[in-house]
PDB file of C-alpha atoms in Angstrom:
ATOM      1  CA  MET A   1      89.310  56.140 136.943  1.00 70.00           C
ATOM      2  CA  ALA A   2      90.635  57.005 133.866  1.00 82.00           C
ATOM      3  CA  ASP A   3      88.319  60.528 133.643  1.00 92.00           C
ATOM      4  CA  HIS A   4      91.239  61.594 137.262  1.00 95.00           C
ATOM      5  CA  ASP A   5      93.717  59.523 135.203  1.00 97.00           C
ATOM      6  CA  LEU A   6      97.099  61.019 133.335  1.00 97.00           C
ATOM      7  CA  VAL A   7      99.545  58.367 132.789  1.00 97.00           C
ATOM      8  CA  ILE A   8     103.560  58.069 131.108  1.00 97.00           C
ATOM      9  CA  GLU A   9     103.873  55.384 129.568  1.00 97.00           C
ATOM     10  CA  ARG A  10     107.812  54.050 128.163  1.00 97.00           C
ATOM     11  CA  ARG A  11     109.905  51.012 127.655  1.00 98.00           C
ATOM     12  CA  MET A  12     113.336  50.865 128.589  1.00 98.00           C
ATOM     13  CA  ALA A  13     116.247  49.703 127.701  1.00 96.00           C
ATOM     14  CA  VAL A  14     117.872  48.386 131.061  1.00 97.00           C
ATOM     15  CA  PRO A  15     116.732  45.902 133.062  1.00 97.00           C
ATOM     16  CA  ARG A  16     114.567  46.123 135.799  1.00 97.00           C
ATOM     17  CA  ALA A  17     116.669  45.553 138.637  1.00 97.00           C
ATOM     18  CA  ALA A  18     118.494  48.540 137.143  1.00 97.00           C
ATOM     19  CA  VAL A  19     114.798  51.030 137.032  1.00 98.00           C
ATOM     20  CA  TRP A  20     113.945  49.627 140.524  1.00 98.00           C
ATOM     21  CA  GLU A  21     117.449  50.891 142.008  1.00 97.00           C
ATOM     22  CA  ALA A  22     117.541  54.694 139.782  1.00 98.00           C
ATOM     23  CA  TYR A  23     114.209  55.221 140.912  1.00 98.00           C
ATOM     24  CA  THR A  24     114.401  54.275 145.077  1.00 97.00           C
ATOM     25  CA  LEU A  25     118.212  55.249 144.993  1.00 96.00           C
ATOM     26  CA  HIS A  26     118.840  57.910 143.022  1.00 97.00           C
ATOM     27  CA  GLY A  27     115.980  60.411 142.970  1.00 97.00           C
ATOM     28  CA  PRO A  28     118.242  64.209 142.928  1.00 97.00           C
ATOM     29  CA  GLU A  29     119.969  62.461 139.835  1.00 97.00           C
ATOM     30  CA  TRP A  30     116.001  62.622 137.738  1.00 97.00           C
ATOM     31  CA  PHE A  31     113.465  63.514 139.300  1.00 96.00           C
ATOM     32  CA  CYS A  32     112.970  67.223 138.394  1.00 93.00           C
ATOM     33  CA  PRO A  33     112.590  68.157 134.186  1.00 92.00           C
ATOM     34  CA  PRO A  34     116.067  70.802 133.800  1.00 92.00           C
ATOM     35  CA  PRO A  35     116.013  73.826 135.092  1.00 95.00           C
ATOM     36  CA  TRP A  36     114.455  72.819 137.560  1.00 95.00           C
ATOM     37  CA  LYS A  37     116.079  69.962 140.840  1.00 96.00           C
ATOM     38  CA  ALA A  38     115.672  68.232 143.037  1.00 97.00           C
ATOM     39  CA  PRO A  39     117.191  67.650 145.951  1.00 97.00           C
ATOM     40  CA  GLU A  40     115.851  66.096 147.809  1.00 97.00           C
ATOM     41  CA  VAL A  41     114.186  62.510 147.355  1.00 97.00           C
ATOM     42  CA  GLU A  42     113.387  60.299 149.823  1.00 96.00           C
ATOM     43  CA  TYR A  43     111.284  57.580 150.251  1.00 95.00           C
ATOM     44  CA  ASP A  44     110.291  54.862 153.625  1.00 97.00           C
ATOM     45  CA  LEU A  45     109.654  52.657 151.766  1.00 97.00           C
ATOM     46  CA  ARG A  46     107.149  50.150 153.439  1.00 97.00           C
ATOM     47  CA  PRO A  47     103.094  51.392 153.994  1.00 96.00           C
ATOM     48  CA  GLY A  48     102.600  54.048 155.878  1.00 96.00           C
ATOM     49  CA  GLY A  49     106.556  55.293 155.730  1.00 97.00           C
ATOM     50  CA  ARG A  50     107.720  58.944 154.239  1.00 97.00           C
ATOM     51  CA  SER A  51     107.480  60.563 150.780  1.00 97.00           C
ATOM     52  CA  HIS A  52     109.182  63.905 150.786  1.00 97.00           C
ATOM     53  CA  VAL A  53     110.410  66.045 147.553  1.00 96.00           C
ATOM     54  CA  ARG A  54     111.942  69.334 147.712  1.00 97.00           C
ATOM     55  CA  MET A  55     112.170  71.489 144.043  1.00 96.00           C
ATOM     56  CA  VAL A  56     113.761  74.252 143.098  1.00 97.00           C
ATOM     57  CA  GLY A  57     113.163  76.017 140.355  1.00 96.00           C
ATOM     58  CA  PRO A  58     115.381  78.520 138.454  1.00 96.00           C
ATOM     59  CA  GLU A  59     113.414  81.755 139.966  1.00 96.00           C
ATOM     60  CA  GLY A  60     113.869  80.617 143.901  1.00 95.00           C
ATOM     61  CA  GLU A  61     110.421  79.125 143.184  1.00 96.00           C
ATOM     62  CA  ASP A  62     110.898  76.025 146.161  1.00 97.00           C
ATOM     63  CA  VAL A  63     108.697  73.301 146.316  1.00 95.00           C
ATOM     64  CA  THR A  64     107.544  71.191 148.964  1.00 95.00           C
ATOM     65  CA  THR A  65     105.727  67.800 149.292  1.00 95.00           C
ATOM     66  CA  THR A  66     105.548  66.051 151.899  1.00 96.00           C
ATOM     67  CA  GLY A  67     103.405  62.116 151.870  1.00 97.00           C
ATOM     68  CA  VAL A  68     102.842  58.425 152.899  1.00 98.00           C
ATOM     69  CA  VAL A  69     103.880  55.286 150.764  1.00 98.00           C
ATOM     70  CA  LEU A  70     100.811  53.451 150.597  1.00 98.00           C
ATOM     71  CA  GLU A  71     102.124  50.059 149.375  1.00 98.00           C
ATOM     72  CA  VAL A  72     105.177  49.189 147.993  1.00 98.00           C
ATOM     73  CA  VAL A  73     105.715  45.844 146.096  1.00 98.00           C
ATOM     74  CA  GLU A  74     109.854  45.197 145.848  1.00 97.00           C
ATOM     75  CA  GLY A  75     111.408  46.019 142.543  1.00 97.00           C
ATOM     76  CA  GLU A  76     107.183  46.120 141.016  1.00 98.00           C
ATOM     77  CA  ARG A  77     105.580  48.862 142.103  1.00 98.00           C
ATOM     78  CA  ILE A  78     105.706  52.000 145.166  1.00 98.00           C
ATOM     79  CA  VAL A  79     102.359  54.254 145.498  1.00 98.00           C
ATOM     80  CA  THR A  80     103.143  57.133 147.634  1.00 98.00           C
ATOM     81  CA  THR A  81     100.005  59.780 147.693  1.00 97.00           C
ATOM     82  CA  ASP A  82     100.339  63.182 149.449  1.00 96.00           C
ATOM     83  CA  ALA A  83      96.415  63.466 150.944  1.00 96.00           C
ATOM     84  CA  PHE A  84      98.628  62.343 154.233  1.00 96.00           C
ATOM     85  CA  ALA A  85     101.664  63.234 155.948  1.00 95.00           C
ATOM     86  CA  PRO A  86     103.592  60.471 157.813  1.00 94.00           C
ATOM     87  CA  GLY A  87     101.658  59.498 160.871  1.00 94.00           C
ATOM     88  CA  TRP A  88      98.598  59.501 158.585  1.00 94.00           C
ATOM     89  CA  ILE A  89      97.560  63.202 159.849  1.00 95.00           C
ATOM     90  CA  PRO A  90      95.033  64.537 156.827  1.00 96.00           C
ATOM     91  CA  GLN A  91      96.578  66.705 154.191  1.00 95.00           C
ATOM     92  CA  THR A  92      95.600  68.941 151.400  1.00 92.00           C
ATOM     93  CA  PRO A  93      95.892  65.825 148.936  1.00 91.00           C
ATOM     94  CA  PHE A  94      96.206  66.846 144.875  1.00 91.00           C
ATOM     95  CA  MET A  95      97.901  63.304 143.179  1.00 95.00           C
ATOM     96  CA  THR A  96      98.610  59.216 144.220  1.00 97.00           C
ATOM     97  CA  ALA A  97     100.771  58.848 142.277  1.00 97.00           C
ATOM     98  CA  ILE A  98     101.419  54.843 141.164  1.00 98.00           C
ATOM     99  CA  ILE A  99     104.482  53.813 139.991  1.00 98.00           C
ATOM    100  CA  GLU A 100     105.395  49.580 138.340  1.00 98.00           C
ATOM    101  CA  PHE A 101     108.665  48.521 136.831  1.00 98.00           C
ATOM    102  CA  ALA A 102     107.112  44.741 135.063  1.00 98.00           C
ATOM    103  CA  ASP A 103     109.996  42.610 132.728  1.00 97.00           C
ATOM    104  CA  ASP A 104     109.535  43.932 129.230  1.00 96.00           C
ATOM    105  CA  GLY A 105     111.893  41.268 126.967  1.00 94.00           C
ATOM    106  CA  ASP A 106     115.562  42.042 127.637  1.00 93.00           C
ATOM    107  CA  GLY A 107     114.574  45.592 129.059  1.00 97.00           C
ATOM    108  CA  THR A 108     111.751  47.410 131.529  1.00 98.00           C
ATOM    109  CA  LEU A 109     108.003  48.630 131.291  1.00 98.00           C
ATOM    110  CA  TYR A 110     108.131  51.255 133.197  1.00 98.00           C
ATOM    111  CA  ARG A 111     104.449  53.454 133.484  1.00 98.00           C
ATOM    112  CA  ALA A 112     103.382  56.305 136.389  1.00 98.00           C
ATOM    113  CA  THR A 113      99.992  57.192 136.757  1.00 98.00           C
ATOM    114  CA  ALA A 114      99.297  60.618 138.627  1.00 97.00           C
ATOM    115  CA  ARG A 115      95.589  59.933 140.021  1.00 97.00           C
ATOM    116  CA  HIS A 116      93.416  62.578 141.016  1.00 96.00           C
ATOM    117  CA  TRP A 117      91.047  63.514 143.676  1.00 94.00           C
ATOM    118  CA  THR A 118      88.692  65.751 140.842  1.00 94.00           C
ATOM    119  CA  VAL A 119      89.292  65.839 136.602  1.00 94.00           C
ATOM    120  CA  GLU A 120      89.779  70.051 138.041  1.00 94.00           C
ATOM    121  CA  ALA A 121      92.811  68.050 139.272  1.00 94.00           C
ATOM    122  CA  LYS A 122      93.696  66.287 136.584  1.00 95.00           C
ATOM    123  CA  ALA A 123      93.095  69.522 134.156  1.00 95.00           C
ATOM    124  CA  GLN A 124      94.915  71.008 136.416  1.00 94.00           C
ATOM    125  CA  HIS A 125      98.086  68.787 136.250  1.00 94.00           C
ATOM    126  CA  GLU A 126      98.285  67.758 132.844  1.00 95.00           C
ATOM    127  CA  ALA A 127      98.552  71.832 131.976  1.00 95.00           C
ATOM    128  CA  MET A 128     101.195  72.142 134.182  1.00 92.00           C
ATOM    129  CA  GLY A 129     103.072  69.914 131.238  1.00 93.00           C
ATOM    130  CA  PHE A 130     101.729  66.445 132.437  1.00 94.00           C
ATOM    131  CA  GLN A 131     103.236  64.416 129.875  1.00 94.00           C
ATOM    132  CA  GLU A 132     106.319  66.768 128.875  1.00 95.00           C
ATOM    133  CA  GLY A 133     108.045  66.814 132.279  1.00 94.00           C
ATOM    134  CA  TRP A 134     106.948  63.289 133.568  1.00 95.00           C
ATOM    135  CA  GLY A 135     108.126  61.878 129.956  1.00 95.00           C
ATOM    136  CA  LYS A 136     111.249  64.203 130.369  1.00 96.00           C
ATOM    137  CA  VAL A 137     111.822  62.232 133.511  1.00 96.00           C
ATOM    138  CA  ALA A 138     111.349  59.397 132.407  1.00 97.00           C
ATOM    139  CA  GLU A 139     113.909  59.859 129.949  1.00 97.00           C
ATOM    140  CA  GLN A 140     116.451  61.177 132.570  1.00 97.00           C
ATOM    141  CA  LEU A 141     115.538  58.378 135.223  1.00 98.00           C
ATOM    142  CA  GLU A 142     116.099  55.240 132.041  1.00 98.00           C
ATOM    143  CA  ALA A 143     119.473  57.285 132.089  1.00 97.00           C
ATOM    144  CA  VAL A 144     120.246  57.213 135.105  1.00 98.00           C
ATOM    145  CA  ALA A 145     119.232  53.896 134.804  1.00 98.00           C
ATOM    146  CA  LYS A 146     121.685  52.684 131.618  1.00 97.00           C
ATOM    147  CA  ARG A 147     124.921  54.300 134.394  1.00 96.00           C
ATOM    148  CA  LEU A 148     124.133  51.773 136.914  1.00 95.00           C
ATOM    149  CA  HIS A 149     123.956  49.541 135.169  1.00 95.00           C
ATOM    150  CA  GLU A 150     126.806  49.322 132.807  1.00 92.00           C
ATOM    151  CA  GLY A 151     128.707  50.615 135.631  1.00 84.00           C
ATOM    152  CA  GLU A 152     128.034  46.798 136.779  1.00 68.00           C
ATOM    153  CA  GLY A 153     129.954  45.550 134.374  1.00 47.00           C
ATOM    154  CA  ALA A 154     133.189  47.938 135.003  1.00 42.00           C
TER     155      ALA A 154
END
């Protein structure tokens, strides 16, 4: 599926448990690159559960994406798609997100894959600034995870 996938991979200098916690419980703090904000980031972490994100842009843009969770491996992997609304109601798909977390020495290897239905959708997402945007999001996710991890020792 390489011709349909866009991928961000980062080594984060924080334990996997903290990255998982940041990803699953603190979405509004990291989900969008500034000046965008994500006041609503919700995952019902079970197959068939709801995934929901609402993003607000600096010019009043308001973008909501609601889909379903396809797979959860606690601490390791989350797969979501916008091809279905909750209740398995088909809707026009854009992508499936595959988010993976793996131990990497004293840190975490984070890999986010956006898998598109068509090569054209992949190109559209790439032109929207996928690498820069999802790269910034990974930086923000790591910063939140570091804050959470450092808070454990306080």
